[in-house]
mmCIF file of C-alpha atoms and ligand atoms in Angstrom:
data_model
loop_
_atom_site.group_PDB
_atom_site.id
_atom_site.type_symbol
_atom_site.label_atom_id
_atom_site.label_comp_id
_atom_site.label_asym_id
_atom_site.label_seq_id
_atom_site.Cartn_x
_atom_site.Cartn_y
_atom_site.Cartn_z
ATOM 1 C CA MET S 1 -0.183 -0.288 0.017
ATOM 2 C CA THR S 2 1.403 3.096 -0.840
ATOM 3 C CA ASP S 3 1.123 6.881 0.572
ATOM 4 C CA HIS S 4 -0.015 7.850 -2.395
ATOM 5 C CA ASP S 5 -2.815 4.924 -2.235
ATOM 6 C CA LEU S 6 -3.858 5.728 1.259
ATOM 7 C CA THR S 7 -4.335 9.660 0.560
ATOM 8 C CA ARG S 8 -6.513 9.339 -2.455
ATOM 9 C CA ALA S 9 -8.865 6.733 -0.051
ATOM 10 C CA ALA S 10 -8.706 9.347 2.272
ATOM 11 C CA ASP S 11 -9.625 12.101 -0.097
ATOM 12 C CA TRP S 12 -12.805 9.960 -1.285
ATOM 13 C CA LEU S 13 -13.768 8.702 1.202
ATOM 14 C CA ARG S 14 -14.063 12.808 2.736
ATOM 15 C CA LEU S 15 -16.104 13.430 -0.283
ATOM 16 C CA ALA S 16 -18.311 11.253 0.391
ATOM 17 C CA ASP S 17 -22.270 11.470 1.768
ATOM 18 C CA ARG S 18 -22.815 7.959 2.208
ATOM 19 C CA VAL S 19 -20.507 5.319 3.322
ATOM 20 C CA CYS S 20 -20.848 1.423 2.736
ATOM 21 C CA VAL S 21 -18.603 -1.479 3.881
ATOM 22 C CA LEU S 22 -18.359 -5.316 3.179
ATOM 23 C CA THR S 23 -16.221 -7.135 5.601
ATOM 24 C CA GLY S 24 -15.682 -10.728 5.759
ATOM 25 C CA ALA S 25 -13.433 -12.904 7.451
ATOM 26 C CA GLY S 26 -9.907 -11.347 7.220
ATOM 27 C CA VAL S 27 -11.000 -8.678 9.381
ATOM 28 C CA SER S 28 -11.968 -11.292 12.079
ATOM 29 C CA ALA S 29 -8.239 -12.882 11.441
ATOM 30 C CA GLU S 30 -6.645 -9.769 13.018
ATOM 31 C CA SER S 31 -8.339 -11.561 16.233
ATOM 32 C CA GLY S 32 -7.193 -14.633 16.283
ATOM 33 C CA VAL S 33 -10.957 -16.409 14.151
ATOM 34 C CA PRO S 34 -9.698 -18.487 11.575
ATOM 35 C CA THR S 35 -11.147 -17.915 8.055
ATOM 36 C CA PHE S 36 -12.724 -20.132 5.567
ATOM 37 C CA ARG S 37 -10.107 -20.597 2.756
ATOM 38 C CA ALA S 38 -8.043 -23.119 4.410
ATOM 39 C CA ALA S 39 -5.809 -24.319 2.067
ATOM 40 C CA ASP S 40 -7.470 -27.645 2.113
ATOM 41 C CA GLY S 41 -10.699 -26.266 1.679
ATOM 42 C CA LEU S 42 -12.126 -27.985 4.908
ATOM 43 C CA TRP S 43 -13.413 -25.877 8.330
ATOM 44 C CA GLU S 44 -12.460 -26.763 11.121
ATOM 45 C CA GLY S 45 -11.811 -30.308 9.966
ATOM 46 C CA HIS S 46 -15.332 -30.746 8.513
ATOM 47 C CA ALA S 47 -16.291 -30.838 4.802
ATOM 48 C CA ILE S 48 -19.156 -27.354 4.829
ATOM 49 C CA GLU S 49 -21.600 -29.362 3.362
ATOM 50 C CA ASP S 50 -21.723 -31.650 5.951
ATOM 51 C CA VAL S 51 -21.711 -28.610 8.568
ATOM 52 C CA ALA S 52 -22.759 -25.452 6.956
ATOM 53 C CA SER S 53 -26.090 -26.324 4.174
ATOM 54 C CA PRO S 54 -29.569 -27.704 5.206
ATOM 55 C CA GLY S 55 -28.248 -31.104 4.035
ATOM 56 C CA GLY S 56 -25.727 -31.397 6.708
ATOM 57 C CA TRP S 57 -27.928 -30.668 9.662
ATOM 58 C CA ASP S 58 -30.497 -33.095 8.538
ATOM 59 C CA ARG S 59 -27.820 -36.032 8.293
ATOM 60 C CA ASP S 60 -26.832 -35.299 11.229
ATOM 61 C CA PRO S 61 -27.555 -31.872 13.472
ATOM 62 C CA ASP S 62 -25.377 -33.078 16.169
ATOM 63 C CA LEU S 63 -22.198 -32.720 14.187
ATOM 64 C CA VAL S 64 -23.508 -29.259 13.212
ATOM 65 C CA TRP S 65 -23.844 -28.436 17.123
ATOM 66 C CA GLN S 66 -20.694 -29.664 17.720
ATOM 67 C CA PHE S 67 -19.280 -27.637 14.782
ATOM 68 C CA TYR S 68 -20.726 -24.289 15.516
ATOM 69 C CA ASN S 69 -20.359 -25.079 19.842
ATOM 70 C CA ALA S 70 -17.031 -25.252 18.771
ATOM 71 C CA ARG S 71 -16.843 -21.544 17.129
ATOM 72 C CA ARG S 72 -18.969 -20.415 19.707
ATOM 73 C CA GLU S 73 -16.243 -21.351 22.050
ATOM 74 C CA ASN S 74 -13.789 -20.394 20.138
ATOM 75 C CA VAL S 75 -15.368 -16.391 19.286
ATOM 76 C CA GLY S 76 -15.639 -16.591 22.918
ATOM 77 C CA THR S 77 -11.876 -16.288 23.565
ATOM 78 C CA VAL S 78 -11.330 -13.120 21.298
ATOM 79 C CA ARG S 79 -12.011 -9.425 20.947
ATOM 80 C CA PRO S 80 -12.541 -6.942 18.664
ATOM 81 C CA ASN S 81 -9.445 -5.836 16.815
ATOM 82 C CA PRO S 82 -8.123 -2.014 15.727
ATOM 83 C CA GLY S 83 -9.517 -2.329 12.201
ATOM 84 C CA HIS S 84 -13.068 -2.917 14.310
ATOM 85 C CA HIS S 85 -12.619 0.454 16.036
ATOM 86 C CA ALA S 86 -11.744 1.951 12.628
ATOM 87 C CA LEU S 87 -15.125 0.716 11.319
ATOM 88 C CA VAL S 88 -16.859 1.972 14.439
ATOM 89 C CA GLU S 89 -14.929 5.051 14.103
ATOM 90 C CA LEU S 90 -16.171 5.842 10.540
ATOM 91 C CA GLU S 91 -19.681 5.002 11.567
ATOM 92 C CA ARG S 92 -19.566 7.833 13.926
ATOM 93 C CA ARG S 93 -18.757 10.563 11.713
ATOM 94 C CA TRP S 94 -20.933 9.475 8.713
ATOM 95 C CA GLY S 95 -23.764 8.482 11.074
ATOM 96 C CA ASP S 96 -27.034 7.063 9.836
ATOM 97 C CA ARG S 97 -25.079 7.610 6.420
ATOM 98 C CA PHE S 98 -22.718 4.440 7.076
ATOM 99 C CA THR S 99 -23.582 0.996 6.862
ATOM 100 C CA LEU S 100 -21.502 -1.598 7.193
ATOM 101 C CA VAL S 101 -22.724 -5.060 5.796
ATOM 102 C CA THR S 102 -21.043 -8.468 7.153
ATOM 103 C CA GLN S 103 -20.383 -11.367 6.163
ATOM 104 C CA ASN S 104 -18.833 -12.467 9.604
ATOM 105 C CA VAL S 105 -21.247 -14.533 11.755
ATOM 106 C CA ASP S 106 -19.173 -13.794 15.301
ATOM 107 C CA GLY S 107 -20.840 -10.440 16.249
ATOM 108 C CA LEU S 108 -17.422 -8.613 16.953
ATOM 109 C CA HIS S 109 -18.317 -5.825 15.091
ATOM 110 C CA ARG S 110 -21.177 -5.656 17.529
ATOM 111 C CA ASP S 111 -18.971 -5.791 20.148
ATOM 112 C CA ALA S 112 -16.690 -3.204 18.900
ATOM 113 C CA GLY S 113 -19.534 -0.624 18.899
ATOM 114 C CA SER S 114 -20.578 -1.166 15.426
ATOM 115 C CA ARG S 115 -24.582 -0.259 15.378
ATOM 116 C CA ASN S 116 -25.455 0.240 11.697
ATOM 117 C CA LEU S 117 -24.522 -2.984 10.942
ATOM 118 C CA LEU S 118 -26.629 -5.501 8.897
ATOM 119 C CA GLU S 119 -25.302 -9.206 9.551
ATOM 120 C CA ILE S 120 -25.751 -10.962 6.482
ATOM 121 C CA HIS S 121 -25.406 -13.972 7.258
ATOM 122 C CA GLY S 122 -26.563 -14.151 10.550
ATOM 123 C CA SER S 123 -24.893 -14.986 13.636
ATOM 124 C CA LEU S 124 -23.076 -17.220 16.548
ATOM 125 C CA ARG S 125 -25.015 -16.302 19.518
ATOM 126 C CA ARG S 126 -28.354 -16.403 17.931
ATOM 127 C CA THR S 127 -30.367 -19.389 17.544
ATOM 128 C CA ARG S 128 -33.443 -20.265 16.192
ATOM 129 C CA CYS S 129 -36.666 -22.748 17.244
ATOM 130 C CA LEU S 130 -37.589 -24.948 14.246
ATOM 131 C CA GLY S 131 -40.656 -24.945 16.497
ATOM 132 C CA CYS S 132 -42.324 -21.865 17.206
ATOM 133 C CA ARG S 133 -39.758 -20.365 15.562
ATOM 134 C CA ALA S 134 -38.409 -17.621 17.961
ATOM 135 C CA VAL S 135 -35.321 -16.427 17.220
ATOM 136 C CA ALA S 136 -33.168 -15.627 20.361
ATOM 137 C CA ASP S 137 -29.494 -14.196 21.385
ATOM 138 C CA ARG S 138 -27.934 -16.575 23.600
ATOM 139 C CA GLY S 139 -24.207 -15.097 23.356
ATOM 140 C CA LEU S 140 -21.861 -17.236 22.928
ATOM 141 C CA ASP S 141 -22.635 -19.409 26.118
ATOM 142 C CA PRO S 142 -22.102 -23.493 25.154
ATOM 143 C CA LEU S 143 -25.333 -25.009 24.328
ATOM 144 C CA GLY S 144 -25.414 -28.562 24.644
ATOM 145 C CA PRO S 145 -25.110 -31.424 21.613
ATOM 146 C CA ALA S 146 -29.144 -30.639 20.849
ATOM 147 C CA PRO S 147 -30.446 -27.618 22.686
ATOM 148 C CA ARG S 148 -34.280 -27.596 22.959
ATOM 149 C CA CYS S 149 -36.287 -23.634 22.799
ATOM 150 C CA PRO S 150 -37.331 -23.302 26.415
ATOM 151 C CA ASP S 151 -40.873 -21.989 25.515
ATOM 152 C CA CYS S 152 -42.073 -25.102 23.027
ATOM 153 C CA GLY S 153 -39.277 -27.592 23.000
ATOM 154 C CA GLY S 154 -38.958 -27.635 19.807
ATOM 155 C CA ARG S 155 -35.291 -28.135 18.061
ATOM 156 C CA LEU S 156 -33.019 -25.129 18.160
ATOM 157 C CA ARG S 157 -30.863 -24.335 15.281
ATOM 158 C CA PRO S 158 -28.169 -22.015 14.791
ATOM 159 C CA ASP S 159 -29.502 -18.475 13.479
ATOM 160 C CA ILE S 160 -27.044 -18.536 10.676
ATOM 161 C CA VAL S 161 -27.451 -18.847 6.409
ATOM 162 C CA TRP S 162 -26.100 -21.855 5.705
ATOM 163 C CA PHE S 163 -24.901 -22.627 1.725
ATOM 164 C CA GLY S 164 -27.836 -22.906 -0.482
ATOM 165 C CA GLU S 165 -30.202 -20.832 1.854
ATOM 166 C CA ALA S 166 -31.786 -17.475 0.676
ATOM 167 C CA LEU S 167 -30.385 -14.644 2.479
ATOM 168 C CA PRO S 168 -32.859 -13.519 4.859
ATOM 169 C CA GLU S 169 -35.305 -10.095 3.272
ATOM 170 C CA ASP S 170 -34.840 -7.731 6.327
ATOM 171 C CA VAL S 171 -30.980 -7.910 6.105
ATOM 172 C CA TRP S 172 -30.345 -8.456 2.523
ATOM 173 C CA GLU S 173 -32.707 -5.318 0.552
ATOM 174 C CA PRO S 174 -30.945 -2.627 3.074
ATOM 175 C CA ALA S 175 -27.692 -3.909 2.258
ATOM 176 C CA LEU S 176 -28.383 -3.737 -1.328
ATOM 177 C CA GLU S 177 -29.938 -0.393 -0.903
ATOM 178 C CA ALA S 178 -26.968 0.731 1.398
ATOM 179 C CA ALA S 179 -24.414 -0.600 -1.716
ATOM 180 C CA TYR S 180 -26.550 0.897 -4.217
ATOM 181 C CA GLY S 181 -26.767 4.229 -2.681
ATOM 182 C CA CYS S 182 -22.987 4.585 -1.577
ATOM 183 C CA ASP S 183 -20.057 7.156 -2.689
ATOM 184 C CA VAL S 184 -17.566 5.263 -1.492
ATOM 185 C CA LEU S 185 -17.724 0.765 -0.594
ATOM 186 C CA LEU S 186 -14.920 -0.193 1.616
ATOM 187 C CA VAL S 187 -14.242 -4.118 0.801
ATOM 188 C CA VAL S 188 -12.426 -5.351 3.446
ATOM 189 C CA GLY S 189 -11.134 -8.786 4.127
ATOM 190 C CA THR S 190 -13.274 -10.785 1.760
ATOM 191 C CA SER S 191 -12.061 -13.370 -1.072
ATOM 192 C CA ALA S 192 -15.695 -12.301 -2.544
ATOM 193 C CA VAL S 193 -16.248 -15.912 -3.330
ATOM 194 C CA VAL S 194 -19.421 -15.882 -1.286
ATOM 195 C CA HIS S 195 -22.888 -14.720 -3.509
ATOM 196 C CA PRO S 196 -24.939 -13.514 -3.367
ATOM 197 C CA ALA S 197 -22.624 -11.510 -0.808
ATOM 198 C CA ALA S 198 -20.478 -10.417 -3.250
ATOM 199 C CA SER S 199 -22.845 -8.746 -5.926
ATOM 200 C CA LEU S 200 -23.104 -6.026 -3.675
ATOM 201 C CA ILE S 201 -19.861 -4.438 -5.445
ATOM 202 C CA PRO S 202 -20.829 -4.930 -8.724
ATOM 203 C CA VAL S 203 -24.094 -2.834 -8.122
ATOM 204 C CA ALA S 204 -22.305 0.142 -5.480
ATOM 205 C CA LYS S 205 -20.313 0.111 -9.364
ATOM 206 C CA ARG S 206 -23.746 -0.028 -11.159
ATOM 207 C CA ARG S 207 -25.297 3.280 -9.372
ATOM 208 C CA ARG S 208 -26.401 6.788 -10.677
ATOM 209 C CA HIS S 209 -23.309 8.784 -11.749
ATOM 210 C CA PRO S 210 -20.589 9.176 -10.285
ATOM 211 C CA ALA S 211 -19.963 5.577 -9.862
ATOM 212 C CA ALA S 212 -19.252 4.220 -6.462
ATOM 213 C CA LYS S 213 -15.466 3.808 -5.630
ATOM 214 C CA VAL S 214 -14.459 0.590 -4.582
ATOM 215 C CA VAL S 215 -11.299 0.640 -2.262
ATOM 216 C CA GLU S 216 -10.633 -2.576 -1.667
ATOM 217 C CA VAL S 217 -8.410 -3.755 1.838
ATOM 218 C CA ASN S 218 -6.884 -6.775 1.886
ATOM 219 C CA LEU S 219 -3.695 -9.232 1.953
ATOM 220 C CA THR S 220 -3.720 -10.277 -1.318
ATOM 221 C CA GLU S 221 -6.028 -9.165 -4.741
ATOM 222 C CA THR S 222 -9.360 -11.379 -4.971
ATOM 223 C CA GLU S 223 -12.217 -11.845 -7.111
ATOM 224 C CA ALA S 224 -13.369 -7.978 -5.874
ATOM 225 C CA SER S 225 -10.081 -6.723 -7.142
ATOM 226 C CA ARG S 226 -10.870 -6.289 -10.893
ATOM 227 C CA LEU S 227 -14.311 -4.083 -9.537
ATOM 228 C CA ALA S 228 -11.820 -2.204 -7.117
ATOM 229 C CA ASP S 229 -10.350 1.211 -8.097
ATOM 230 C CA ILE S 230 -7.981 1.319 -5.586
ATOM 231 C CA GLY S 231 -6.366 -2.109 -3.491
ATOM 232 C CA LEU S 232 -4.983 -0.968 -0.148
ATOM 233 C CA TYR S 233 -2.729 -4.155 0.569
ATOM 234 C CA GLY S 234 -2.096 -5.113 4.175
ATOM 235 C CA PRO S 235 -3.300 -6.119 7.461
ATOM 236 C CA SER S 236 -6.647 -4.417 7.790
ATOM 237 C CA GLY S 237 -6.405 -4.322 11.699
ATOM 238 C CA VAL S 238 -3.526 -2.383 10.146
ATOM 239 C CA VAL S 239 -4.552 -0.219 7.413
ATOM 240 C CA LEU S 240 -8.050 0.596 8.217
ATOM 241 C CA PRO S 241 -6.795 2.451 11.543
ATOM 242 C CA LYS S 242 -4.302 4.389 8.914
ATOM 243 C CA LEU S 243 -6.945 4.953 6.523
ATOM 244 C CA VAL S 244 -8.778 6.742 9.226
ATOM 245 C CA GLU S 245 -6.210 8.612 10.975
ATOM 246 C CA ARG S 246 -5.031 10.097 6.824
ATOM 247 C CA LEU S 247 -9.212 11.285 6.931
ATOM 248 C CA GLY S 248 -7.879 13.510 9.455
ATOM 249 C CA SER S 249 -9.785 15.220 12.470
HETATM 250 C C1 BV8 E 1 -27.533 -19.042 -2.100
HETATM 251 C C2 BV8 E 1 -22.414 -18.912 7.361
HETATM 252 C C3 BV8 E 1 -29.942 -19.732 -2.571
HETATM 253 C C4 BV8 E 1 -21.962 -20.206 7.844
HETATM 254 C C5 BV8 E 1 -21.883 -18.206 5.293
HETATM 255 C C6 BV8 E 1 -20.966 -21.258 -7.684
HETATM 256 C C7 BV8 E 1 -20.917 -20.378 -8.139
HETATM 257 C C8 BV8 E 1 -21.277 -18.653 -7.415
HETATM 258 C C9 BV8 E 1 -22.408 -19.374 -6.377
HETATM 259 C C10 BV8 E 1 -22.869 -20.479 -5.783
HETATM 260 C C11 BV8 E 1 -22.324 -21.748 -6.892
HETATM 261 N N1 BV8 E 1 -22.574 -22.361 -6.013
HETATM 262 C C12 BV8 E 1 -23.327 -22.433 -5.250
HETATM 263 C C13 BV8 E 1 -23.584 -21.041 -5.042
HETATM 264 C C14 BV8 E 1 -23.700 -20.296 -4.195
HETATM 265 C C15 BV8 E 1 -23.672 -20.010 -2.774
HETATM 266 C C16 BV8 E 1 -21.742 -19.991 -2.835
HETATM 267 O O1 BV8 E 1 -21.830 -18.490 -3.186
HETATM 268 N N2 BV8 E 1 -21.286 -20.984 -2.829
HETATM 269 C C17 BV8 E 1 -19.467 -20.257 -2.987
HETATM 270 C C18 BV8 E 1 -18.560 -21.040 -2.298
HETATM 271 C C19 BV8 E 1 -18.929 -20.101 -4.058
HETATM 272 N N3 BV8 E 1 -24.018 -19.206 -1.643
HETATM 273 C C20 BV8 E 1 -25.288 -19.701 -1.048
HETATM 274 O O2 BV8 E 1 -25.998 -20.827 -1.108
HETATM 275 C C21 BV8 E 1 -26.292 -18.555 -0.480
HETATM 276 N N4 BV8 E 1 -27.201 -18.787 -0.761
HETATM 277 O O3 BV8 E 1 -27.189 -19.301 -3.194
HETATM 278 O O4 BV8 E 1 -29.084 -19.574 -2.033
HETATM 279 C C22 BV8 E 1 -31.269 -19.286 -2.422
HETATM 280 C C23 BV8 E 1 -32.012 -18.205 -3.142
HETATM 281 C C24 BV8 E 1 -33.011 -18.086 -2.870
HETATM 282 C C25 BV8 E 1 -34.205 -19.086 -2.305
HETATM 283 C C26 BV8 E 1 -32.893 -20.166 -1.859
HETATM 284 C C27 BV8 E 1 -31.881 -20.778 -1.686
HETATM 285 C C28 BV8 E 1 -25.768 -18.799 1.010
HETATM 286 C C29 BV8 E 1 -24.425 -17.707 1.338
HETATM 287 C C30 BV8 E 1 -24.022 -18.267 2.502
HETATM 288 C C31 BV8 E 1 -23.617 -19.055 3.404
HETATM 289 N N5 BV8 E 1 -22.941 -18.546 4.572
HETATM 290 N N6 BV8 E 1 -21.683 -18.341 6.466
HETATM 291 C C32 BV8 E 1 -20.852 -20.013 9.030
HETATM 292 O O5 BV8 E 1 -20.234 -19.069 9.001
HETATM 293 O O6 BV8 E 1 -20.801 -20.991 9.061
HETATM 294 S S1 BV8 E 1 -20.735 -17.313 4.435
HETATM 295 C C33 BV8 E 1 -19.012 -17.788 5.032
HETATM 296 O O7 BV8 E 1 -18.439 -18.160 3.895
HETATM 297 C C34 BV8 E 1 -19.037 -16.979 6.072
HETATM 298 O O8 BV8 E 1 -19.443 -16.096 6.213
HETATM 299 C C35 BV8 E 1 -18.072 -15.973 4.638
HETATM 300 O O9 BV8 E 1 -18.952 -15.028 4.125
HETATM 301 C C36 BV8 E 1 -17.570 -16.872 3.849
HETATM 302 C C37 BV8 E 1 -16.291 -16.843 3.159
HETATM 303 O O10 BV8 E 1 -15.788 -15.726 2.868
HETATM 304 P P1 BV8 E 1 -14.785 -14.839 3.662
HETATM 305 O O11 BV8 E 1 -15.679 -14.381 4.476
HETATM 306 O O12 BV8 E 1 -14.811 -13.631 2.140
HETATM 307 O O13 BV8 E 1 -13.923 -15.659 4.082
HETATM 308 P P2 BV8 E 1 -13.110 -15.943 2.646
HETATM 309 O O14 BV8 E 1 -12.149 -16.664 4.304
HETATM 310 O O15 BV8 E 1 -13.438 -16.926 1.610
HETATM 311 O O16 BV8 E 1 -11.554 -14.881 2.538
HETATM 312 C C38 BV8 E 1 -11.071 -14.325 3.902
HETATM 313 C C39 BV8 E 1 -10.522 -13.443 2.856
HETATM 314 O O17 BV8 E 1 -9.978 -12.071 3.717
HETATM 315 C C40 BV8 E 1 -9.698 -13.465 1.824
HETATM 316 O O18 BV8 E 1 -9.525 -12.517 0.799
HETATM 317 C C41 BV8 E 1 -7.921 -13.383 2.979
HETATM 318 O O19 BV8 E 1 -6.997 -12.249 1.968
HETATM 319 C C42 BV8 E 1 -8.384 -11.961 3.381
HETATM 320 N N7 BV8 E 1 -7.392 -11.914 4.494
HETATM 321 C C43 BV8 E 1 -7.270 -12.709 5.572
HETATM 322 N N8 BV8 E 1 -6.382 -12.428 6.889
HETATM 323 C C44 BV8 E 1 -6.735 -11.118 6.780
HETATM 324 C C45 BV8 E 1 -7.495 -10.794 5.453
HETATM 325 N N9 BV8 E 1 -7.254 -9.543 4.997
HETATM 326 C C46 BV8 E 1 -7.275 -7.835 5.599
HETATM 327 N N10 BV8 E 1 -6.400 -8.690 6.640
HETATM 328 C C47 BV8 E 1 -6.389 -9.999 7.337
HETATM 329 N N11 BV8 E 1 -5.482 -9.842 8.115
HETATM 330 ZN ZN1 ZN E 2 -39.918 -22.322 20.012
#
């Protein structure tokens, strides 16, 4: 990342009326949460379709809960990092003209203080009852192998969007609007492989004139790079605070 790139990105931000941010696992990697693109394609030793798909749930719900309880426990040991806090600072400056769309399910953005937050893939901290459909925030306490709904006794599932499942309208619609309406879209720590989340990037580029400026923050180039107007390459926990600092007061 050159000083010139950082200045250009900060200048675009300073001129922006509306700012949208799309984050992925790379933001939480700075807190020690493992990303998905593990080299062997496995995820904590499991095939994704066995632990993060409706088919996997139907075949072996206890294995799915074992997988999610392990991730809940891991997230319970980590804290937000300077990258999360830099995004809270951007929200403080832009207020309700700032929207943070996250693919992450670890809840670290919320812990850091982000409030204009759309968790488009759900959250490890919430469960949904298959009986009465109640959604509850249960923090990160272990839920045991086959948790039951305290109200109706029905089976609880993680309130997470699995592969093959539609994203909830109540977060996906506002995410599309935020991407379409922004002047700058920051794409941080995502491989931009998972859809429809990754489609927010071309959406931002398609808006009325002038098209949004897309700034990618990542360790490497990704599927998003060809649509980015600028790439700030480095750890998000270092780059984001530098960007906020370059914005000035
Ligand atoms: C749907 C919850 C239909 C689970 C998640 C073929 C082509 C295109 C699409 C598809 C296809 N086949 C299937 C699909 C659709 C599928 C999909 O996109 N698959 C991908 C794998 C190709 N999508 C779906 O199934 C979606 N649903 O399509 O439904 C439908 C429609 C209507 C009605 C019914 C059905 C649902 C997708 C949501 C899946 N759930 N999460 C859980 O977490 O347990 S997605 C999951 O993977 C994560 O949430 C996360 O979003 C995603 C991983 O992506 P990233 O966040 O980008 O993480 P990754 O590890 O990939 O990258 C990390 C990045 O960070 C890297 O770039 C790295 O360089 C960078 N990095 C690392 N360290 C740092 C860093 N950057 C900065 N600093 C650092 N320190
Ligand atoms: Zn219930």
